[in-house]
Coordinates of C-alpha atoms in Angstrom, one line a residue:
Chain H
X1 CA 22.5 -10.7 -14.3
X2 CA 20.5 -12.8 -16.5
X3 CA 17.8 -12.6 -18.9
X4 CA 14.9 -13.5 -17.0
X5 CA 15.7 -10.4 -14.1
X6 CA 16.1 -7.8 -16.6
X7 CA 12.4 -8.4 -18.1
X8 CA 11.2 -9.0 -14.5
X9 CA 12.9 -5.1 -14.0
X10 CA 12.2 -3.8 -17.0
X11 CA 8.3 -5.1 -16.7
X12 CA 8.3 -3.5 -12.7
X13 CA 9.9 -0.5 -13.6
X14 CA 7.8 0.2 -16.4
X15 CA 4.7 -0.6 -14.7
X16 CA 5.5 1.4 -11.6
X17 CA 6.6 4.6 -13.7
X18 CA 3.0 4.5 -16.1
X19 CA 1.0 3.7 -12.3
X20 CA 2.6 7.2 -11.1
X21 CA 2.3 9.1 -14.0
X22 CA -0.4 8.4 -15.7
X23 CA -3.6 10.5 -15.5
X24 CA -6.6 8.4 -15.4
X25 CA -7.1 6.7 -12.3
X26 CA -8.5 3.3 -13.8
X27 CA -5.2 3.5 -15.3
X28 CA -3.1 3.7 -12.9
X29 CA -4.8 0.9 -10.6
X30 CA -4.2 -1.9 -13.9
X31 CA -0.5 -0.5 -13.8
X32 CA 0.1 -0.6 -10.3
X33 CA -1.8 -4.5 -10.2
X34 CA 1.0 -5.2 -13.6
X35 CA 4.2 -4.2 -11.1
X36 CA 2.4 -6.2 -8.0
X37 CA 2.3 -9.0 -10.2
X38 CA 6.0 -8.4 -11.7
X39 CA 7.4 -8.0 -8.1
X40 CA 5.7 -11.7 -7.5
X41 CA 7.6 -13.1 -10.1
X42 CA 10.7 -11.2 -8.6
X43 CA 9.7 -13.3 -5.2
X44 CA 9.5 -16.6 -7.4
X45 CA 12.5 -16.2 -9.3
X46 CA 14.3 -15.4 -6.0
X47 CA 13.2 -19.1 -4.9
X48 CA 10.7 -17.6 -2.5
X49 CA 7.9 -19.3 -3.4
X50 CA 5.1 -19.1 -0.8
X51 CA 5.6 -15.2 -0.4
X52 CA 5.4 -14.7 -4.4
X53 CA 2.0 -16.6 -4.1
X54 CA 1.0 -14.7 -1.3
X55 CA 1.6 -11.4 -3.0
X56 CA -0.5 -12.2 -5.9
X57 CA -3.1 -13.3 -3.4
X58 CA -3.0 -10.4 -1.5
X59 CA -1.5 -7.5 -3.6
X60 CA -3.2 -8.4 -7.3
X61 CA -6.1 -10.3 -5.9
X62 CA -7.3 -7.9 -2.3
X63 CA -5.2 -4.6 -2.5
X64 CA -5.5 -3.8 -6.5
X65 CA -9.2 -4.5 -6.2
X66 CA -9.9 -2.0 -3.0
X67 CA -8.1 0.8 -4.8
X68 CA -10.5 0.2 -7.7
X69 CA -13.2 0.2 -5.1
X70 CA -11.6 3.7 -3.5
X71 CA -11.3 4.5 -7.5
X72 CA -15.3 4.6 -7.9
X73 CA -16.5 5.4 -4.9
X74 CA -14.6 8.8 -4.7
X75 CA -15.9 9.2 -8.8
X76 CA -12.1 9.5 -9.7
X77 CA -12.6 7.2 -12.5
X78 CA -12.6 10.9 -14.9
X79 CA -9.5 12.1 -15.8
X80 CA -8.9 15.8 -13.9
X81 CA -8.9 18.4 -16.5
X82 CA -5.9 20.7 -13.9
X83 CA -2.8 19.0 -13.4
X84 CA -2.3 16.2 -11.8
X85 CA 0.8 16.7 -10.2
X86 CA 0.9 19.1 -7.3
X87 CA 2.0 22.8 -7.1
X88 CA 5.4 21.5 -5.2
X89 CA 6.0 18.8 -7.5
X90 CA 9.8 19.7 -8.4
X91 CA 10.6 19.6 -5.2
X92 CA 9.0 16.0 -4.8
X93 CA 11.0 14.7 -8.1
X94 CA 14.0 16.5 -6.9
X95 CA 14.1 14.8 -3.1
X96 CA 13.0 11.3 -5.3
X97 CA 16.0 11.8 -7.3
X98 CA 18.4 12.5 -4.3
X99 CA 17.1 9.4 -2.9
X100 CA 17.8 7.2 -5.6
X101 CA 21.5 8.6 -6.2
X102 CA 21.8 7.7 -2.7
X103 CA 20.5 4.5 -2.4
X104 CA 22.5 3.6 -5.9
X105 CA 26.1 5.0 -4.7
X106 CA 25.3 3.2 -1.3
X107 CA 25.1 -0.1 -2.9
X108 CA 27.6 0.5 -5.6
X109 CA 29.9 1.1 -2.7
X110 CA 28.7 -1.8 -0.3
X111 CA 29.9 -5.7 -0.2
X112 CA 26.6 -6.3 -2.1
X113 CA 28.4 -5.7 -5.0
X114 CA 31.3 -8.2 -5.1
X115 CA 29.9 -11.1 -2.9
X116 CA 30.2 -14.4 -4.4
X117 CA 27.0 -16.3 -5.1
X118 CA 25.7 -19.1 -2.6
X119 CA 23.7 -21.8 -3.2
X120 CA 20.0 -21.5 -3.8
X121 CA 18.6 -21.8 -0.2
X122 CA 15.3 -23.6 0.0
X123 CA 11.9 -22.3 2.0
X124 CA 9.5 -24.7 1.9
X125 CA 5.8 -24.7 2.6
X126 CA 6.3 -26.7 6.1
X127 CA 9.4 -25.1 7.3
X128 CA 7.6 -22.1 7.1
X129 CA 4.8 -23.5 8.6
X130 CA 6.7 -25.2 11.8
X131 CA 8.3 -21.3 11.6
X132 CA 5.2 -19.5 11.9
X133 CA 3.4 -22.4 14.5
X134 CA 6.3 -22.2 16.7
X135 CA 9.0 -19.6 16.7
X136 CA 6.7 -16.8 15.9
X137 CA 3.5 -17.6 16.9
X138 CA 3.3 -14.5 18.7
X139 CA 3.6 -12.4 15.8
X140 CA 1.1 -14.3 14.3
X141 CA -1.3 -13.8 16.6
X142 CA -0.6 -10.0 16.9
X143 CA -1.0 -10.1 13.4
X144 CA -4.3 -11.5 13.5
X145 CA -5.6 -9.1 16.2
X146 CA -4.2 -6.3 14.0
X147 CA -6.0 -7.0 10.9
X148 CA -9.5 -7.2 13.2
X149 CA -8.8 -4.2 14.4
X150 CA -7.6 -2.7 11.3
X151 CA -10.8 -3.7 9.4
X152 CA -13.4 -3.4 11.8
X153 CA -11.3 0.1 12.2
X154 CA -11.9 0.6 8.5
X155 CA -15.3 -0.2 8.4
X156 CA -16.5 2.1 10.6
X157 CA -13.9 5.2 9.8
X158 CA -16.1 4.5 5.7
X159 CA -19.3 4.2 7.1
X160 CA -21.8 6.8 6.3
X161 CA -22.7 9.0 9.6
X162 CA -25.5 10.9 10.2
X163 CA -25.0 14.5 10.9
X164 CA -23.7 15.5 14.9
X165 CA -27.1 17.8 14.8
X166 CA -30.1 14.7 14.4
X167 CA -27.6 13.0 16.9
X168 CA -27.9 15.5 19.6
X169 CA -31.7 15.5 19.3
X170 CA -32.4 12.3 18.5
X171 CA -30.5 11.3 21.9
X172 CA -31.7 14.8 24.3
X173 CA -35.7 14.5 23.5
X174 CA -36.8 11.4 21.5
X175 CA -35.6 8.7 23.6
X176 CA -38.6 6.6 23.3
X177 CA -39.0 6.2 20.1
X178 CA -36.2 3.7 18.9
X179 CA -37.2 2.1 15.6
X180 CA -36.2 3.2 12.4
X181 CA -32.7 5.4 11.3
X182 CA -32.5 9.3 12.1
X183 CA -32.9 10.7 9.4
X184 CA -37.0 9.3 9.6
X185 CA -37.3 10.3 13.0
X186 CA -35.8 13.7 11.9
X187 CA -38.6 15.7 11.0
X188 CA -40.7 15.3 14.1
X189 CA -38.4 14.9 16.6
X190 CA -37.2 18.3 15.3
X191 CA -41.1 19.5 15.4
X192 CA -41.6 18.1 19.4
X193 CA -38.4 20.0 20.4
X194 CA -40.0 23.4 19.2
X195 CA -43.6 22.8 21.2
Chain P
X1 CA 26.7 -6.6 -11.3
X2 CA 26.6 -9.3 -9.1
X3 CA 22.2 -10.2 -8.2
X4 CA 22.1 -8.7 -5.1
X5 CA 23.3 -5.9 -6.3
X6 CA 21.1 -5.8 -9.2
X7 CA 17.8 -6.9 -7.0
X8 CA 19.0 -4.0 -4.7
X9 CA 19.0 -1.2 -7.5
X10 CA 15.5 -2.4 -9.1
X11 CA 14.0 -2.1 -5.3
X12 CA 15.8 1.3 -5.1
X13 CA 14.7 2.5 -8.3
X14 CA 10.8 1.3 -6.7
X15 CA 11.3 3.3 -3.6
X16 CA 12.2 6.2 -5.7
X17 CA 9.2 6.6 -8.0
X18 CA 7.1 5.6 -4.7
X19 CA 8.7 8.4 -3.4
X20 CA 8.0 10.8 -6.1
X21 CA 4.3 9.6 -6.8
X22 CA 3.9 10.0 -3.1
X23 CA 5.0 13.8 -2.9
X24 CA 4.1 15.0 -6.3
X25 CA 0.9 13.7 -7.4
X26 CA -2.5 15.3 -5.9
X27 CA -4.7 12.6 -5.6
X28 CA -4.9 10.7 -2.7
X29 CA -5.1 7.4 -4.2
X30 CA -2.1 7.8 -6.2
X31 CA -0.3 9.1 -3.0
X32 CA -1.5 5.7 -1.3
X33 CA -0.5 3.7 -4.2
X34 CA 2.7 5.5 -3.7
X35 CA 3.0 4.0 -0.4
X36 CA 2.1 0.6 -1.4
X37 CA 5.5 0.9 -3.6
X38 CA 7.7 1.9 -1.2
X39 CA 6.4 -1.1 1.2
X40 CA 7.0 -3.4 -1.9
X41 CA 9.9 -2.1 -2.4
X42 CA 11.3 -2.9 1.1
X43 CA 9.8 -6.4 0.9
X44 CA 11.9 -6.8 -2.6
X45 CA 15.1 -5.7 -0.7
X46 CA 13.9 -8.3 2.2
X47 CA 13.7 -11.2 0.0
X48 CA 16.9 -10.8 -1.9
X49 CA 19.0 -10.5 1.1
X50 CA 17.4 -13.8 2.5
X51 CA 18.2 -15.7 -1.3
X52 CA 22.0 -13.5 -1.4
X53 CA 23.0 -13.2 2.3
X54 CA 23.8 -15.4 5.1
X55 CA 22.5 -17.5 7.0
X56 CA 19.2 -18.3 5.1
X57 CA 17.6 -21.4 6.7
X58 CA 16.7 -19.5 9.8
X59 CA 13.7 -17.7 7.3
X60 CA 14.1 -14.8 8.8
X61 CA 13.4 -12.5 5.9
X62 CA 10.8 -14.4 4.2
X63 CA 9.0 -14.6 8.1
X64 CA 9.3 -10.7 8.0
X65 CA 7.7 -9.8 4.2
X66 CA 5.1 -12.1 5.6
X67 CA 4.2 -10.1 8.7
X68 CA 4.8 -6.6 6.5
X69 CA 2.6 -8.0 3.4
X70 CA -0.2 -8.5 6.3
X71 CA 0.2 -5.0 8.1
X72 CA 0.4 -3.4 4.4
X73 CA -2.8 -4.3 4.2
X74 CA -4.1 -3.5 6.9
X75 CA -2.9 -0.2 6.2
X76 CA -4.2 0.2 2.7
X77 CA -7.5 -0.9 4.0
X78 CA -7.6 2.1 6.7
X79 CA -6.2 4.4 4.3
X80 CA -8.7 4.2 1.5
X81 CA -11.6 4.3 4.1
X82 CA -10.1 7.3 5.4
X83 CA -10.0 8.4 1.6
X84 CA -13.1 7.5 1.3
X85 CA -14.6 9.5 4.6
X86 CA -12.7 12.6 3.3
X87 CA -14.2 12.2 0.2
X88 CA -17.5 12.7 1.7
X89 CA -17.0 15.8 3.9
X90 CA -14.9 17.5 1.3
X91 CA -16.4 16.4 -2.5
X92 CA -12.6 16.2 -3.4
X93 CA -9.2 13.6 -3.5
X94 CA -6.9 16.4 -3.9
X95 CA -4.2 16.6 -1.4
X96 CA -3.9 20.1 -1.7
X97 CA -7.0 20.9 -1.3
X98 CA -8.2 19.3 2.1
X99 CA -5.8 22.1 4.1
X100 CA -8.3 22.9 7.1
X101 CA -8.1 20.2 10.4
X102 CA -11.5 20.9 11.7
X103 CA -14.1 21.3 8.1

């Protein structure tokens, strides 16, 4: 175990307990963008170089800043003034707990505790792009068809809808007139349904 | 301590306080940033098998935290527009308090 690991844990442990326990949201997004960012040196230091830059890119660059988005739209940016842990939160440390004991007698138990260290394996830019272009190039196309989806998905589950009851009337009587949103044509559609 | 083994208890110790942000905390965010952990976590335990185990020039584990960083987030980006759509029907993040299916 060297030096350089135990600041990379200490920095990703630190990081990921203050993102789960601290109270202001704002907060908690910098922490969790800290252990994103501590988990891509982890990925470097492992000799996987394109993946650590491809965390930061996505992870600190994309996913840190749409939780800050999430963070302002929804006006959490306040601290609550109740708790902010839930009324069944023992339970949820105690099952947490359990889990890690688990995981740590599993591995204290498991070969991956005595095996013998082999040489630093390399993974470089163009084997992993003669990978990706031929052995799973599949993949990478579902993968692309899944992150249209996904985001065209996502933009229209956060757009703003107008209520189901200017729908219904907007599409029963007023089918003529089709310029301008529903909530202009409210007010006399509503009035011509009543004549 | 041998690395893996060390690389495997840091990604354990991840997955744990994923774990317990995800069930304790009330705000949704936090629960989703939770999540984001746990996947993170997985993708740690990925990557040091592919450095420590065998076998390693057939990429395998760096080809799958590839595929699982791109469906990540594709799954943070539903989630907080779901967050966000709740948001606006219920004026409220809190877990606990969005309990009724139909609002």
């Amino acid at each position: 175990m060297t030096l350089s690991f135990a600041i990379i844990a200490a920095l990703i442990i630190a990081a990921a307990t203050a993102a789960m326990t601290l109270r202001n949201l704002v907060h908690s997004a910098l922490a969790v963008a800290i252990a994103f960012a501590g988990l891509a040196s982890a990925y470097l230091q492992l000799g996987a170089q394109f993946v650590g830059l491809t965390q930061i890119l996505v992870y600190v660059g994309a996913v840190a800043i749409l939780i800050v988005f999430a963070v302002l739209l929804t006006r959490g940016g306040e601290a609550p003034e109740k708790s902010v842990f839930s009324a069944s939160w023992f339970w949820g440390a105690a099952i947490a707990t359990s889990v890690f004991a688990l995981l740590a007698c599993a591995i204290n138990h498991s070969f991956a505790s005595k095996r013998a260290l082999p040489p630093q394996p390399s993974a470089t830019v163009e084997q992993i792009g003669q990978d990706l272009m031929t052995k799973f190039v599949l993949p990478l196309e579902v993968i692309g068809l899944l992150l249209t989806a996904a985001l065209i998905g996502a933009v229209i589950i956060a757009m703003r809808d107008e209520s189901p009851k200017s729908k219904i009337e907007d599409g029963g009587s007023k089918m003529d007139k089709t310029s301008g949103p529903s909530s202009i044509l409210h007010p006399p559609s509503s009035s011509g349904g009543h004549q | 301590m041998t690395p893996l083994a060390g690389y495997l208890l840091l990604s354990a110790f991840l997955f744990a306080i994923g774990l317990a942000g995800a069930l304790t905390r009330r705000n949704a965010i936090i629960v989703l940033i939770g999540i984001e952990l746990m996947l993170n976590a997985a993708n740690l335990n990925f990557i040091a098998f592919w450095r420590y185990g065998a076998n390693p020039e057939a990429l395998t584990g760096i080809m799958f935290v590839i595929f699982a960083i791109a469906v990540a987030a594709a799954e943070a980006a539903v989630g907080l527009a779901l967050i966000i759509a709740i948001y606006r029907h219920y004026k409220t993040t809190n877990v606990d308090e969005m309990n009724s299916l139909k609002g």
